[in-house]
XYZ file of C-alpha atoms in Angstrom:
559
model
C -22.205 -35.475 -15.578
C -23.867 -32.355 -15.509
C -22.300 -30.776 -12.244
C -19.076 -31.372 -13.132
C -18.688 -27.024 -12.599
C -20.257 -26.542 -9.848
C -18.374 -30.140 -8.361
C -15.239 -27.761 -9.079
C -16.435 -24.711 -7.456
C -16.937 -26.317 -4.338
C -13.535 -28.432 -4.288
C -11.681 -24.992 -5.508
C -12.989 -22.951 -3.168
C -12.942 -25.305 -0.389
C -9.299 -25.454 -0.970
C -8.594 -22.150 -1.441
C -9.509 -22.099 2.207
C -7.840 -24.900 3.831
C -5.035 -23.001 2.785
C -5.870 -19.962 4.218
C -7.739 -17.657 2.060
C -10.330 -15.640 4.087
C -11.706 -12.863 2.104
C -13.390 -12.847 -1.275
C -13.898 -9.487 -3.248
C -16.970 -10.891 -5.872
C -18.473 -8.570 -8.269
C -21.672 -10.097 -9.843
C -21.672 -11.601 -13.326
C -23.249 -15.346 -14.835
C -20.290 -16.648 -15.658
C -18.547 -16.826 -12.452
C -21.955 -18.279 -11.038
C -20.236 -21.630 -10.342
C -17.930 -19.700 -8.130
C -19.245 -16.837 -6.729
C -22.006 -19.404 -5.321
C -19.295 -21.554 -3.530
C -17.730 -18.772 -2.127
C -20.699 -17.303 -0.616
C -21.562 -20.639 0.970
C -18.644 -21.274 2.415
C -18.337 -20.976 6.014
C -14.825 -19.926 6.267
C -14.624 -17.398 3.360
C -15.922 -14.136 3.756
C -17.568 -12.618 0.798
C -18.017 -8.663 -0.092
C -19.817 -7.782 -3.248
C -18.680 -4.978 -5.304
C -20.625 -4.154 -8.060
C -16.984 -1.999 -9.322
C -15.180 -4.502 -10.509
C -12.349 -1.916 -10.367
C -12.843 -1.435 -6.858
C -13.027 -4.869 -5.619
C -9.684 -5.393 -7.095
C -8.422 -2.737 -5.239
C -10.470 -3.418 -1.883
C -8.517 -7.492 -2.081
C -5.308 -5.197 -2.422
C -5.715 -3.743 0.558
C -7.023 -6.499 2.643
C -3.809 -7.996 1.395
C -1.277 -5.454 2.474
C -2.879 -5.935 5.864
C -3.387 -9.339 6.367
C -0.280 -10.522 4.766
C -2.414 -13.182 2.694
C -3.763 -13.421 -0.918
C -7.879 -12.786 -0.429
C -9.605 -13.999 -3.684
C -10.780 -11.375 -6.341
C -13.545 -12.771 -9.349
C -15.070 -11.484 -11.861
C -17.549 -12.898 -14.531
C -15.707 -13.105 -18.689
C -15.256 -10.256 -21.015
C -14.540 -6.308 -19.972
C -14.908 -7.047 -16.437
C -11.733 -8.838 -16.211
C -9.839 -6.134 -17.988
C -10.804 -3.665 -14.843
C -8.862 -5.518 -12.690
C -5.548 -4.379 -14.647
C -4.655 -2.009 -12.709
C -4.975 -3.139 -9.109
C -2.879 -6.167 -10.455
C -0.065 -3.764 -11.555
C -0.187 -2.693 -8.092
C -0.187 -5.922 -6.048
C 2.499 -7.043 -8.559
C 4.904 -3.669 -8.309
C 4.055 -3.400 -3.483
C 4.770 -7.940 -3.854
C 0.619 -8.226 -2.628
C -0.554 -11.294 -2.445
C -3.655 -11.487 -4.281
C -5.544 -14.626 -6.213
C -7.520 -13.115 -9.457
C -9.803 -15.201 -11.072
C -11.091 -14.246 -13.943
C -14.371 -16.793 -15.507
C -14.233 -17.256 -18.720
C -16.414 -18.542 -22.361
C -15.542 -22.024 -23.496
C -12.836 -22.695 -26.437
C -16.278 -23.216 -28.782
C -17.561 -19.155 -28.411
C -13.963 -18.042 -28.449
C -12.949 -16.553 -31.989
C -16.134 -16.191 -33.351
C -18.590 -13.621 -31.843
C -19.811 -14.106 -28.765
C -20.992 -12.121 -26.485
C -18.416 -10.994 -24.037
C -16.183 -13.625 -25.216
C -12.791 -11.548 -25.478
C -9.473 -12.753 -25.138
C -7.873 -13.235 -21.717
C -5.190 -15.090 -21.883
C -2.470 -13.718 -20.128
C -4.446 -10.313 -19.866
C -1.784 -8.734 -16.790
C 0.956 -9.662 -18.717
C 4.401 -9.416 -16.493
C 2.396 -8.101 -13.633
C 1.131 -11.196 -13.313
C 3.354 -13.761 -11.088
C 1.866 -17.066 -12.354
C -0.606 -17.776 -15.030
C -2.510 -20.782 -15.632
C -5.743 -21.584 -17.451
C -6.976 -25.544 -16.837
C -9.808 -25.078 -19.052
C -13.501 -26.058 -18.792
C -13.282 -28.357 -15.831
C -14.135 -32.368 -16.671
C -15.011 -35.596 -14.817
C -11.646 -37.351 -14.653
C -10.509 -39.459 -12.778
C -8.653 -37.757 -10.292
C -10.277 -34.706 -10.588
C -11.385 -33.315 -7.137
C -6.726 -33.845 -6.603
C -6.385 -31.838 -9.779
C -8.765 -29.008 -8.565
C -7.529 -28.807 -4.694
C -3.402 -28.996 -6.337
C -4.834 -25.960 -8.623
C -6.196 -23.962 -5.655
C -3.307 -24.592 -3.092
C -0.463 -23.780 -5.789
C -2.363 -20.536 -6.529
C -1.986 -19.513 -2.773
C 1.652 -20.984 -3.019
C 2.400 -18.713 -5.953
C 0.166 -15.912 -4.329
C 2.439 -15.376 -1.791
C 5.102 -12.833 -3.555
C 2.045 -10.816 -5.675
C -0.720 -11.723 -7.696
C -1.561 -14.741 -9.902
C -4.311 -15.265 -11.879
C -6.276 -18.109 -13.146
C -8.667 -17.925 -16.400
C -10.961 -20.556 -15.701
C -13.661 -21.558 -18.519
C -17.392 -23.217 -17.950
C -19.944 -24.532 -20.025
C -23.447 -24.516 -18.897
C -24.967 -25.087 -16.734
C -23.327 -23.026 -14.538
C -25.784 -23.719 -11.852
C -27.314 -26.668 -10.253
C -30.959 -27.619 -9.920
C -33.332 -25.593 -7.054
C -32.776 -27.715 -4.424
C -29.001 -29.129 -4.815
C -26.108 -27.338 -3.496
C -22.499 -29.195 -4.857
C -20.409 -29.966 -1.817
C -16.619 -30.016 -1.934
C -14.840 -33.773 -2.796
C -12.074 -35.102 -1.375
C -9.607 -33.934 1.470
C -7.034 -31.323 1.639
C -3.752 -32.496 -0.275
C -1.123 -30.585 -0.007
C 0.791 -28.424 3.235
C 2.527 -25.598 1.417
C 5.130 -23.771 3.361
C 7.449 -20.650 2.586
C 9.861 -18.690 4.675
C 12.692 -16.248 4.446
C 15.790 -16.509 2.338
C 18.741 -16.382 5.839
C 21.662 -14.633 5.310
C 25.115 -16.174 4.605
C 28.111 -15.984 5.846
C 29.456 -13.873 3.239
C 26.674 -11.516 3.068
C 27.149 -10.612 7.610
C 30.745 -10.522 7.227
C 30.658 -8.123 3.694
C 28.148 -5.660 5.838
C 29.855 -6.227 9.359
C 33.385 -4.761 7.569
C 31.716 -2.425 6.009
C 29.713 -1.182 9.268
C 33.347 -1.198 11.560
C 35.157 0.834 8.874
C 32.332 3.540 8.411
C 32.403 6.635 10.328
C 28.893 7.825 9.725
C 26.692 5.268 8.471
C 23.226 6.121 7.705
C 19.901 3.555 7.510
C 17.679 4.236 5.223
C 14.253 2.936 5.565
C 11.540 2.840 3.122
C 7.746 1.487 2.984
C 7.887 -2.272 4.845
C 4.945 -3.735 5.787
C 5.946 -6.291 8.843
C 8.988 -3.435 9.327
C 8.475 -3.276 12.994
C 9.988 -6.833 13.635
C 13.570 -5.096 12.738
C 12.712 -2.256 15.230
C 15.015 -4.307 18.677
C 17.822 -5.107 16.057
C 17.705 -1.514 14.830
C 18.110 -0.180 18.245
C 20.888 -2.774 19.323
C 22.633 -0.873 16.137
C 22.150 2.603 17.303
C 23.220 3.593 13.190
C 21.128 7.264 12.719
C 18.018 5.985 11.054
C 16.017 8.149 8.211
C 12.591 5.867 8.064
C 9.272 6.825 6.581
C 5.979 6.522 8.389
C 5.363 3.606 6.058
C 8.502 1.720 6.895
C 6.427 0.922 10.919
C 10.143 2.131 12.408
C 9.169 5.752 12.293
C 8.937 5.307 16.388
C 10.790 5.278 19.261
C 12.157 2.262 20.264
C 13.391 1.659 16.485
C 16.636 3.007 18.493
C 17.838 6.738 16.816
C 15.153 7.739 14.632
C 15.888 11.461 12.874
C 12.788 13.576 13.210
C 11.779 16.101 10.130
C 15.052 14.761 8.493
C 13.389 16.190 5.001
C 14.322 19.741 6.708
C 17.973 18.488 7.585
C 18.167 17.741 4.075
C 16.799 20.647 2.441
C 19.080 22.895 4.774
C 22.678 23.493 4.342
C 23.596 21.250 7.415
C 23.523 18.083 5.404
C 26.152 19.106 3.222
C 28.421 18.910 6.673
C 26.960 15.592 6.826
C 27.667 12.918 4.361
C 27.248 9.512 5.098
C 30.435 7.024 4.283
C 28.033 4.022 4.809
C 24.225 3.804 3.616
C 22.036 0.604 4.585
C 19.095 0.768 2.786
C 15.821 -1.183 3.538
C 12.746 -1.779 2.641
C 11.398 0.448 -0.516
C 13.012 3.219 -2.296
C 12.572 5.836 -0.474
C 9.436 8.726 -1.084
C 11.175 11.775 -0.400
C 12.883 13.566 -4.209
C 15.065 14.965 -1.476
C 16.464 12.106 0.364
C 17.117 10.041 -3.234
C 18.580 13.341 -4.792
C 20.899 13.655 -1.733
C 21.800 10.097 -1.146
C 22.437 10.237 -5.184
C 25.274 12.734 -4.319
C 26.872 10.968 -1.527
C 27.907 8.404 -3.686
C 28.632 6.538 0.071
C 28.590 2.667 -0.105
C 25.654 1.349 -0.285
C 24.067 -1.754 1.010
C 20.551 -2.827 -0.091
C 19.084 -5.447 1.113
C 16.596 -7.027 -0.628
C 14.984 -9.852 -0.311
C 12.835 -9.665 -2.756
C 15.397 -9.498 -5.714
C 13.693 -6.393 -6.825
C 16.541 -4.445 -7.698
C 14.400 -1.391 -6.091
C 17.719 0.968 -6.729
C 16.408 3.575 -9.202
C 19.828 5.890 -8.325
C 22.139 3.478 -9.326
C 23.982 3.972 -6.203
C 23.756 0.522 -5.027
C 27.497 -0.956 -4.564
C 26.396 -4.066 -2.759
C 22.887 -5.864 -3.491
C 22.060 -8.475 -0.152
C 19.301 -10.913 -1.124
C 18.571 -12.218 2.294
C 15.561 -11.588 5.020
C 17.186 -7.970 7.091
C 16.150 -9.584 10.206
C 18.925 -12.197 11.229
C 21.696 -10.045 9.113
C 21.604 -6.684 11.338
C 20.816 -9.216 14.350
C 24.706 -10.831 13.170
C 25.409 -7.221 12.507
C 28.704 -6.074 14.949
C 27.528 -2.736 17.510
C 29.722 -0.097 16.869
C 30.326 3.079 18.789
C 29.132 6.170 16.223
C 27.469 8.075 19.414
C 29.149 11.322 18.634
C 27.247 11.026 14.945
C 24.380 9.481 16.207
C 23.512 12.687 18.413
C 24.577 15.136 15.948
C 22.000 13.993 13.609
C 18.906 13.414 16.249
C 19.542 16.224 17.932
C 19.248 18.327 14.572
C 16.316 16.766 14.234
C 14.820 17.403 17.417
C 15.702 20.868 16.468
C 14.035 21.083 13.502
C 10.900 19.201 14.415
C 10.543 22.073 17.158
C 11.064 24.616 14.620
C 8.543 23.276 11.948
C 5.743 22.848 14.965
C 6.430 26.654 16.351
C 6.191 27.820 12.811
C 3.239 26.013 11.931
C 1.102 27.973 14.311
C 1.673 30.937 12.388
C 1.427 29.502 8.738
C -1.929 29.390 6.158
C -3.425 25.938 6.851
C -1.721 22.702 4.765
C -1.225 19.630 4.396
C 1.388 19.926 6.590
C -1.644 20.831 9.564
C -3.673 17.500 8.254
C -0.996 14.986 9.092
C -0.187 16.842 12.492
C -3.137 16.962 13.881
C -3.996 13.694 12.667
C -0.844 12.031 14.747
C -2.175 14.026 17.511
C -5.262 12.030 17.574
C -4.915 8.667 16.193
C -5.640 5.893 18.587
C -2.620 4.006 20.241
C -3.880 0.559 17.904
C -4.664 3.288 14.662
C -3.849 2.401 11.407
C -3.640 5.225 8.684
C -4.023 3.920 4.733
C -2.175 7.115 3.300
C -2.786 7.939 -0.456
C 0.129 9.133 -3.131
C 0.678 12.265 -4.309
C 0.518 15.061 -1.842
C -0.438 13.217 1.601
C 2.207 10.431 1.092
C 4.944 12.686 0.898
C 3.267 15.619 3.895
C 3.602 12.453 5.411
C 7.095 11.785 5.197
C 7.685 14.991 6.037
C 5.694 16.352 8.627
C 4.445 13.165 10.535
C 6.318 12.659 14.214
C 7.631 9.777 15.903
C 4.460 6.925 15.770
C 3.229 4.393 18.723
C 4.925 0.682 18.827
C 0.941 -0.331 17.573
C 0.330 2.663 15.233
C 0.405 1.026 11.284
C 0.773 2.457 7.880
C -0.152 1.923 4.473
C 0.203 2.755 1.249
C -0.080 2.113 -2.236
C 3.585 2.798 -3.187
C 4.372 -0.182 -5.868
C 2.838 1.609 -8.885
C 2.317 4.856 -6.932
C -1.210 5.667 -8.617
C -3.917 8.018 -7.248
C -6.658 5.060 -8.594
C -8.599 2.508 -6.314
C -7.103 4.180 -3.126
C -10.735 4.434 -1.347
C -11.105 0.549 -1.380
C -7.618 -0.240 -0.878
C -8.141 1.379 2.165
C -11.084 -0.171 3.155
C -9.681 -2.920 2.543
C -6.702 -2.335 5.195
C -10.014 -1.741 7.306
C -11.126 -4.704 6.823
C -8.446 -7.160 7.711
C -7.609 -5.454 9.958
C -10.390 -4.784 11.829
C -11.326 -3.595 14.757
C -8.516 -1.042 14.794
C -9.076 2.327 14.266
C -8.833 3.443 10.206
C -8.148 6.689 8.914
C -7.892 7.109 5.137
C -5.556 10.234 4.312
C -6.320 11.444 0.740
C -6.308 13.635 -1.929
C -9.098 15.482 -3.482
C -8.385 14.031 -6.932
C -7.906 10.520 -5.379
C -11.378 10.319 -3.506
C -13.317 11.563 -6.910
C -11.159 8.825 -8.881
C -12.147 5.953 -6.339
C -15.811 7.597 -5.239
C -17.411 4.589 -6.221
C -15.493 2.423 -3.376
C -17.297 4.440 -0.815
C -20.399 2.078 -1.502
C -18.361 -0.497 0.558
C -18.512 1.719 4.095
C -22.676 0.785 4.250
C -22.775 -1.858 2.215
C -20.349 -3.672 4.387
C -20.394 -1.836 7.622
C -16.754 -0.910 7.577
C -15.482 1.643 10.020
C -13.410 4.186 8.957
C -12.829 7.513 8.844
C -11.821 9.438 5.593
C -9.512 13.433 5.947
C -9.736 14.777 3.138
C -7.659 16.889 1.431
C -9.167 19.086 -0.198
C -7.125 22.096 -2.408
C -9.036 21.567 -5.713
C -7.129 20.403 -7.653
C -3.901 18.430 -8.531
C -1.448 19.771 -5.640
C 1.584 17.726 -6.435
C 1.790 19.858 -9.145
C 2.238 23.350 -7.899
C 5.664 22.325 -6.161
C 6.334 20.822 -9.482
C 7.972 22.840 -12.940
C 4.856 22.641 -14.618
C 3.947 25.382 -12.264
C 5.897 28.125 -13.945
C 3.560 27.395 -17.400
C 0.424 29.428 -15.823
C -1.183 30.205 -19.203
C -1.614 25.828 -19.069
C -0.871 24.984 -15.977
C -4.832 25.527 -14.643
C -6.637 23.235 -16.892
C -3.966 20.505 -18.142
C -2.453 19.714 -15.191
C -4.149 21.717 -11.107
C -7.171 20.155 -13.434
C -9.895 21.588 -10.526
C -12.736 19.252 -9.456
C -15.471 22.240 -8.220
C -17.485 19.254 -6.579
C -18.671 20.033 -3.207
C -18.004 16.919 -1.096
C -20.657 17.445 1.040
C -23.103 15.925 -1.798
C -21.065 13.427 -1.927
C -21.156 12.377 1.428
C -24.529 12.457 1.481
C -24.527 10.307 -1.684
C -22.914 7.700 0.270
C -24.565 8.022 3.682
C -20.951 9.704 5.669
C -21.360 12.202 8.073
C -19.961 15.583 6.932
C -17.514 17.408 8.693
C -15.684 20.646 7.076
C -12.903 21.983 8.160
C -11.232 25.781 7.064
C -9.206 26.601 10.221
C -6.590 25.445 11.857
C -8.758 25.683 15.362
C -11.119 23.235 13.902
C -8.823 20.552 12.923
C -8.273 18.613 15.865
C -11.174 18.237 17.255
C -13.071 17.100 13.665
C -10.379 14.347 13.409
C -10.782 13.830 17.546
C -15.042 13.426 16.880
C -14.596 11.477 13.553
C -12.342 8.588 14.541
C -14.394 8.785 17.801
C -17.991 8.266 15.743
C -19.753 5.453 15.412
C -20.676 6.507 12.038
C -18.265 6.316 8.980
C -17.622 10.179 8.812
C -16.093 12.136 6.183
C -13.671 14.974 7.232
C -12.558 17.301 4.078
C -10.203 19.835 5.443
C -10.434 22.915 2.711
C -7.330 25.477 1.702
C -5.623 27.107 -1.028
C -2.944 25.464 -3.113
C -0.552 28.643 -3.204
C -0.931 28.841 0.600
C 0.266 24.833 0.585
C 3.186 25.680 -1.409
C 4.103 28.442 1.071
C 3.687 27.110 4.034
C 6.246 24.286 3.309
C 8.809 26.995 2.136
C 8.022 28.712 5.448
C 8.460 25.421 7.839
C 11.991 24.109 5.420
C 13.210 28.152 5.910
C 12.517 27.625 10.120
C 14.331 24.531 10.119
C 17.587 25.758 8.173
C 17.416 29.134 10.621
C 17.369 26.928 13.896
C 20.122 24.895 12.520
C 22.256 27.717 11.341
C 21.468 29.090 15.352
């Protein structure tokens, strides 16, 4: 049967759609033709073409983070498949759903020097949650049912991270002109998953510890759907240190502590150590917070539904593998109002001191974060780049509004693919206004990703912190080695981003002073054309600006 590859592809893709797949990121190639054509022709799947496989795979990561559903990423055989590896790693460590389809040469073309034939078996190692190679499609009895079951299982396995299907095809790869293969059979399996509920022992152990504690704290790292915990945390009334990507740095999540990093850098925190820590979500971004928690050595309950053991300082005394929402809802309310009020009041005091100080300090990332927080629409979302932007957001973003959302690639915390992931988020949650907050090195690393803006009509704003290099290294001990620092750590780009904007048909909006920052961001977010706001400042101004902010907060807390 000459059309077996096309029949397989049409049936397999139809089952993906039946299981809820909505997006596919496809890079051009010949060996992947059966699947590419089937995806493009399916009425319920939106295909987004990406010339660069790395861009396509990170775009799929963004789609998965935004929607909670796996996007398909497809490429031809050979090194194209290797380009997916970094995105697969990020998806794995951030538990982002994704289905990776790599087309392959058939067995008779393996190991014989055939063109574009490499070993693609388990190409992504342990990063793939499930790998399978079904072999070349064959017209065997009950074949459509087998093909559909393969697609259904791929979607189910991808719920908690990336899966990899390696799919070899023999020629002919396309049907004769005028013949469009149709899906065979009907969807065969309904697969559903659920969250792991806490048992009585887990609730009892945490409830008992909470009732004994006089100085409890809740720490919230990145949580994609953390907003569903807001009501339970508000009822609990325990001081909450929440980074923006937890979706919990908002007023309705209870006693949220503003500018908590400033408190931890000041002497104030030495007299306010916890005697119980409840940790939710990923490991905190802030090094200062992690070190302070490790030094406090308080009993720590890590709520870890994914069994990911996210405890880098090995301080967790109890690991609760369950859904945090019913666990928190089952806890008794304890009156620790004095302790709570001290944290909340100190946070407000530090935040006010920082805001007053920033009026006179040189331009740095903190100003960009504060300006963006002021101009982000109520339904807006921000994709925050790694390195300095995510740290600046943690340090300077005030309480957000309830519908705002925050995303980042903090699974592996790389700077690769950030433009594409951010645009994937924008596509997955369209029409929410989307801003990408990136550093100049991150933008350069994924400049190819900008092509998708005009190609796919994506509405997004880019805000680039341009300090001409890797500004995060200026905060690290490497900066003390001036003889080698600039060349091998700071790595200044010297790029004219106006030319980058012109290449990709973006509006270019340069900013070099505090006064122009908020108007530029407001205009960019409101514009119908994608805009790149480039905020230029010196790396030394960033270091000094942060230092002055922390000093001002410490002085306010001593007063």
